Amino acid sequence: MAAAPFHAGEQALQQRAGNLERLAEIGPRVVRAALPEQHQTFFAQLPFVVVGSVDADGQPWASVLAGRPGFVQASSAERLRIAAHPWPQDPLAQHLRPGAPLGLLGIEPHTRRRNRANGQVGAMDAAGFELLVSQSFGNCPKYIQAREARFVEQGGAAPQPLARGDRLDAVARRLIQNADTLFIASAHPAARTPASAAEGVDVSHRGGRPGFVRIDADDTLTLPDFSGNGYFNTLGNLALDARAGLLFIDFEQGDMLQVAASAEVVWDGFDAVAFAGAERLLRLRVSTVQHWPRAMPLRWGASVLSPHLASRDRPTGTAGMER
């Protein structure tokens, strides 16, 4: 596949933001075709990774895989070995097979480090699978709340989700309203048959003050979008395919909430007071919700607000978010 770092959707938004020429110059240097040594070491020290995938209908989903540090290992600069499988009812389990496109986010909240690895599934076995890396790049520490993970003992059968539905119930609303972090998966329309490494699946971090996600009466979620790295990985995908997958984690209880939604980017005319500092908004209309009570084998301690948020005097319900 060609090594173009950005696809047409990303480039269109980069042009609208006025940084197309700059990213055309630096893109090939920062978006690599293999893992640099520091990224190989970084993934090996993580107790969890976030995975973006697409189902048979092309709907993106965001999932989590967890294990003791070392469960992710780089066997080479082009291959990551992940010694874990998703739970049977996780959407990821339905389409994890050789050749399937994945986006991988490694994030270490207590150090505010994060790195991305996108590619395709390679060899699989009973213990896990390989990711054949086609894109590797880092992200800045903006809007990451510092919190450190610890393992909790979990025995017995695999966790089971509550029944899937098409509405946000009271439990889901409460989790979202208290969230200071979410993860969002998106995909290029050609992710399963890409012509270049850029036409794949992506999963990204979003962070803000608790309450930064607004829930409207019709189950539409609204997020403010502030300045970020300017790559437009998420919004560039959504410009071509509006479907997205969200993941919320209750860091104290270990609950997870997976949400499938359709997205709309609002560029003009939004409430500048309610979303002070936002360059645009992202509205997501919920279509499917799946709640996993106490599914994570990790719990996190008290968080420290990102200094990029602490330095901002924002009205209630607003927060920082990078694209």
Coordinates of C-alpha atoms in Angstrom, one line a residue:
M1 CA 0.0 0.0 0.0
A2 CA 1.1 3.6 -0.6
A3 CA 2.5 5.4 2.4
A4 CA 0.4 8.6 2.2
P5 CA 0.0 9.8 5.9
F6 CA -3.5 11.4 5.4
H7 CA -6.5 10.5 3.2
A8 CA -8.8 12.9 1.3
G9 CA -11.2 13.5 4.2
E10 CA -8.4 14.5 6.6
Q11 CA -6.8 16.7 3.9
A12 CA -10.1 18.5 3.2
L13 CA -10.4 19.5 6.9
Q14 CA -6.7 20.4 7.1
Q15 CA -7.2 22.7 4.2
R16 CA -10.3 24.3 5.8
A17 CA -8.2 24.8 9.0
G18 CA -5.4 26.4 7.0
N19 CA -2.7 23.8 7.8
L20 CA -2.8 21.6 4.7
E21 CA 0.7 22.7 3.4
R22 CA 2.3 22.4 6.8
L23 CA 1.0 18.9 7.4
A24 CA 1.9 17.8 3.8
E25 CA 5.5 18.7 4.8
I26 CA 5.7 17.2 8.3
G27 CA 3.1 14.4 7.9
P28 CA 5.6 11.8 6.5
R29 CA 8.0 12.5 9.3
V30 CA 5.5 12.1 12.2
V31 CA 3.2 9.4 10.8
R32 CA 5.5 6.4 10.4
A33 CA 5.0 3.1 8.7
A34 CA 6.5 1.2 11.7
L35 CA 6.9 1.5 15.4
P36 CA 9.9 3.5 16.6
E37 CA 11.8 1.9 19.5
Q38 CA 10.2 4.2 22.1
H39 CA 6.7 3.2 21.0
Q40 CA 7.7 -0.5 21.2
T41 CA 8.8 0.0 24.8
F42 CA 5.8 2.1 25.6
F43 CA 3.2 -0.5 24.5
A44 CA 4.9 -3.2 26.5
Q45 CA 4.5 -1.4 29.8
L46 CA 0.7 -0.8 29.5
P47 CA -2.0 -2.7 31.4
F48 CA -4.7 -1.9 28.8
V49 CA -5.1 -0.7 25.2
V50 CA -8.2 0.8 23.4
V51 CA -9.1 -0.9 20.1
G52 CA -11.1 0.6 17.2
S53 CA -12.7 -1.8 14.8
V54 CA -15.6 -2.0 12.3
D55 CA -18.3 -4.6 12.1
A56 CA -19.7 -6.4 9.0
D57 CA -21.9 -3.4 8.3
G58 CA -19.0 -0.9 8.6
Q59 CA -20.1 0.5 12.0
P60 CA -17.1 1.5 14.1
W61 CA -16.8 0.3 17.7
A62 CA -14.4 1.2 20.5
S63 CA -13.3 -1.6 22.9
V64 CA -10.7 -2.3 25.6
L65 CA -8.2 -5.2 25.9
A66 CA -6.5 -5.5 29.3
G67 CA -3.7 -7.6 30.8
R68 CA -0.7 -7.5 33.0
P69 CA 2.0 -5.2 31.6
G70 CA 3.8 -7.1 28.9
F71 CA 0.6 -8.5 27.4
V72 CA 1.4 -6.2 24.4
Q73 CA 4.8 -6.9 22.9
A74 CA 6.5 -5.7 19.7
S75 CA 8.0 -8.7 18.0
S76 CA 9.4 -6.3 15.4
A77 CA 8.9 -2.6 14.4
E78 CA 6.0 -3.8 12.1
R79 CA 4.3 -6.2 14.5
L80 CA 2.6 -6.0 17.8
R81 CA 1.6 -9.1 19.6
I82 CA -1.5 -8.7 21.9
A83 CA -2.0 -11.6 24.4
A84 CA -5.7 -11.0 24.9
H85 CA -9.0 -11.7 23.3
P86 CA -12.2 -9.6 23.6
W87 CA -15.2 -10.9 25.5
P88 CA -17.6 -13.0 23.4
Q89 CA -20.3 -10.3 23.3
D90 CA -18.0 -7.4 22.6
P91 CA -18.5 -6.3 19.0
L92 CA -14.8 -6.7 18.5
A93 CA -15.1 -10.4 18.9
Q94 CA -17.5 -10.7 16.0
H95 CA -15.0 -9.4 13.4
L96 CA -11.5 -10.1 14.8
R97 CA -10.0 -12.2 12.1
P98 CA -6.9 -12.0 9.9
G99 CA -6.9 -9.0 7.6
A100 CA -9.5 -7.0 9.7
P101 CA -8.5 -3.4 10.1
L102 CA -7.9 -2.1 13.6
G103 CA -6.9 1.1 15.3
L104 CA -4.9 0.8 18.5
L105 CA -4.5 3.5 21.2
G106 CA -2.0 3.0 23.9
I107 CA -2.5 5.5 26.7
E108 CA -0.8 5.8 30.1
P109 CA -3.0 8.4 32.0
H110 CA -0.7 8.9 35.0
T111 CA 2.2 10.0 32.7
R112 CA -0.2 11.5 30.1
R113 CA 1.6 9.6 27.3
R114 CA -0.3 8.2 24.3
N115 CA 0.7 6.6 21.0
R116 CA -1.3 5.2 18.1
A117 CA -0.8 2.1 16.0
N118 CA -3.1 1.4 13.1
G119 CA -3.1 -1.6 10.8
Q120 CA -4.6 -5.0 10.1
V121 CA -4.9 -8.3 12.1
G122 CA -2.2 -10.8 11.4
A123 CA -1.8 -14.3 12.9
M124 CA -4.3 -15.4 15.5
D125 CA -4.2 -18.2 18.1
A126 CA -5.9 -19.2 21.4
A127 CA -3.8 -16.7 23.4
G128 CA -4.2 -13.6 21.2
F129 CA -3.4 -12.0 17.9
E130 CA -0.9 -9.8 16.0
L131 CA -1.4 -6.3 14.7
L132 CA 0.5 -5.7 11.4
V133 CA 1.3 -2.0 11.8
S134 CA 0.9 0.3 8.9
Q135 CA 0.8 3.7 10.7
S136 CA 2.5 4.7 14.0
F137 CA 2.4 8.2 15.5
G138 CA 2.2 9.9 18.9
N139 CA -0.2 12.5 20.3
C140 CA 0.4 15.3 22.7
P141 CA -0.7 15.1 26.4
K142 CA -3.5 17.6 26.1
Y143 CA -6.7 17.0 28.1
I144 CA -5.5 13.7 29.6
Q145 CA -6.5 13.4 33.3
A146 CA -3.7 11.8 35.3
R147 CA -4.8 8.7 37.1
E148 CA -3.0 5.4 37.8
A149 CA -4.4 1.9 37.2
R150 CA -4.3 -1.0 39.6
F151 CA -5.5 -4.6 39.0
V152 CA -8.4 -6.1 40.9
E153 CA -9.0 -9.8 41.2
Q154 CA -11.7 -11.1 39.0
G155 CA -12.6 -14.8 38.9
G156 CA -15.3 -16.9 37.3
A157 CA -16.9 -16.4 33.9
A158 CA -16.3 -13.6 31.5
P159 CA -18.3 -10.4 32.2
Q160 CA -21.7 -10.1 30.6
P161 CA -23.2 -6.9 29.2
L162 CA -26.6 -5.7 30.1
A163 CA -29.1 -6.1 27.2
R164 CA -28.2 -3.9 24.3
G165 CA -30.7 -1.1 23.5
D166 CA -31.2 1.9 21.3
R167 CA -31.6 4.4 24.1
L168 CA -29.6 5.8 27.0
D169 CA -31.1 4.6 30.2
A170 CA -30.5 6.3 33.6
V171 CA -27.4 4.3 34.3
A172 CA -25.8 5.2 31.0
R173 CA -26.8 8.9 31.3
R174 CA -25.2 9.0 34.8
L175 CA -21.9 7.5 33.6
I176 CA -21.7 9.9 30.6
Q177 CA -22.6 13.0 32.7
N178 CA -19.8 12.2 35.2
A179 CA -17.3 11.3 32.5
D180 CA -14.1 13.3 32.1
T181 CA -12.8 11.0 29.3
L182 CA -14.1 9.1 26.4
F183 CA -12.7 7.2 23.4
I184 CA -14.0 7.5 19.8
A185 CA -13.6 5.1 17.0
S186 CA -14.1 6.1 13.3
A187 CA -13.2 4.6 10.0
H188 CA -12.5 5.4 6.4
P189 CA -15.3 3.9 4.1
A190 CA -12.6 1.7 2.4
A191 CA -11.1 0.5 5.7
R192 CA -11.6 -3.1 4.9
T193 CA -10.1 -2.8 1.4
P194 CA -7.7 0.2 1.7
A195 CA -5.8 1.7 -1.1
S196 CA -3.3 3.3 1.3
A197 CA -2.3 3.0 4.9
A198 CA -4.3 6.1 5.7
E199 CA -7.6 4.5 4.8
G200 CA -8.1 2.5 8.0
V201 CA -9.7 2.6 11.4
D202 CA -8.8 5.1 14.0
V203 CA -9.5 5.3 17.8
S204 CA -8.8 8.6 19.7
H205 CA -9.0 10.0 23.2
R206 CA -11.2 12.9 24.2
G207 CA -11.0 14.5 27.6
G208 CA -12.5 17.4 29.6
R209 CA -14.0 18.5 32.9
P210 CA -16.7 16.1 34.2
G211 CA -19.8 17.0 32.3
F212 CA -18.0 18.0 29.1
V213 CA -20.4 15.7 27.2
R214 CA -23.9 17.2 26.9
I215 CA -26.9 14.9 26.6
D216 CA -29.9 16.3 24.9
A217 CA -33.5 15.0 25.2
D218 CA -33.3 13.0 22.0
D219 CA -30.2 11.1 23.1
T220 CA -27.9 13.3 21.1
L221 CA -24.5 13.8 22.6
T222 CA -22.7 17.1 22.0
L223 CA -18.9 17.6 22.4
P224 CA -16.9 20.8 22.1
D225 CA -13.9 20.5 19.7
F226 CA -10.9 22.6 20.6
S227 CA -7.6 23.0 18.9
G228 CA -5.4 19.9 18.7
N229 CA -2.7 18.4 16.5
G230 CA -4.5 19.4 13.4
Y231 CA -4.3 15.9 11.8
F232 CA -8.2 15.6 11.8
N233 CA -7.9 11.8 12.0
T234 CA -11.4 11.4 13.6
L235 CA -13.2 14.3 11.9
G236 CA -11.6 13.4 8.6
N237 CA -13.0 9.9 8.8
L238 CA -16.4 11.3 9.9
A239 CA -16.4 13.6 6.9
L240 CA -16.5 10.5 4.7
D241 CA -18.5 8.1 6.9
A242 CA -20.6 9.7 9.7
R243 CA -20.7 6.6 11.9
A244 CA -18.7 6.5 15.1
G245 CA -18.2 4.3 18.2
L246 CA -17.8 5.7 21.7
L247 CA -16.4 4.1 24.8
F248 CA -16.9 5.5 28.3
I249 CA -15.2 4.0 31.4
D250 CA -16.2 4.4 35.0
F251 CA -12.7 4.5 36.4
E252 CA -13.8 3.9 40.0
Q253 CA -16.2 1.0 39.4
G254 CA -14.8 -0.6 36.3
D255 CA -18.0 -0.2 34.3
M256 CA -17.8 0.3 30.5
L257 CA -20.4 1.8 28.1
Q258 CA -20.1 1.2 24.4
V259 CA -22.2 3.5 22.1
A260 CA -22.8 3.4 18.4
A261 CA -23.8 6.8 16.9
S262 CA -24.0 8.9 13.7
A263 CA -22.0 12.1 13.8
E264 CA -22.4 15.6 12.6
V265 CA -19.7 18.3 12.8
V266 CA -21.1 21.8 13.6
W267 CA -18.8 24.5 12.2
D268 CA -20.9 27.6 12.7
G269 CA -23.7 29.1 14.7
F270 CA -23.3 27.2 18.0
D271 CA -23.6 28.6 21.4
A272 CA -20.2 30.2 22.1
V273 CA -21.0 30.8 25.8
A274 CA -22.0 27.2 26.6
F275 CA -19.0 25.9 24.6
A276 CA -16.4 28.7 25.3
G277 CA -13.3 28.2 23.3
A278 CA -14.6 25.5 21.0
E279 CA -13.7 25.7 17.4
R280 CA -16.5 23.5 16.3
L281 CA -18.9 20.9 17.9
L282 CA -19.4 17.2 17.3
R283 CA -23.0 16.0 17.7
L284 CA -23.6 12.3 17.9
R285 CA -27.0 10.7 17.6
V286 CA -27.1 7.4 19.6
S287 CA -28.3 4.3 17.8
T288 CA -27.0 1.4 20.0
V289 CA -25.9 1.2 23.7
Q290 CA -24.2 -1.6 25.5
H291 CA -23.4 -1.4 29.2
W292 CA -20.8 -3.7 30.9
P293 CA -21.0 -3.5 34.7
R294 CA -17.7 -3.9 36.5
A295 CA -16.1 -5.5 33.4
M296 CA -12.7 -3.9 33.7
P297 CA -10.1 -5.8 35.7
L298 CA -8.6 -2.3 36.5
R299 CA -9.5 0.5 38.8
W300 CA -8.0 3.9 38.8
G301 CA -7.1 6.2 41.7
A302 CA -8.1 9.9 42.1
S303 CA -7.5 11.9 39.0
V304 CA -5.6 15.1 38.5
L305 CA -7.1 17.5 36.0
S306 CA -5.1 18.2 32.9
P307 CA -3.3 21.5 33.2
H308 CA -4.7 22.5 29.8
L309 CA -8.1 22.4 31.5
A310 CA -7.1 23.7 34.9
S311 CA -5.8 26.9 33.3
R312 CA -9.1 27.6 31.6
D313 CA -11.9 29.3 33.3
R314 CA -14.9 27.6 31.6
P315 CA -18.6 27.8 32.2
T316 CA -20.2 24.7 33.7
G317 CA -20.4 21.8 31.2
T318 CA -17.6 22.9 28.9
A319 CA -14.2 21.4 28.5
G320 CA -11.3 20.8 26.2
M321 CA -11.3 18.3 23.4
E322 CA -8.8 17.7 20.7
R323 CA -9.6 16.4 17.3

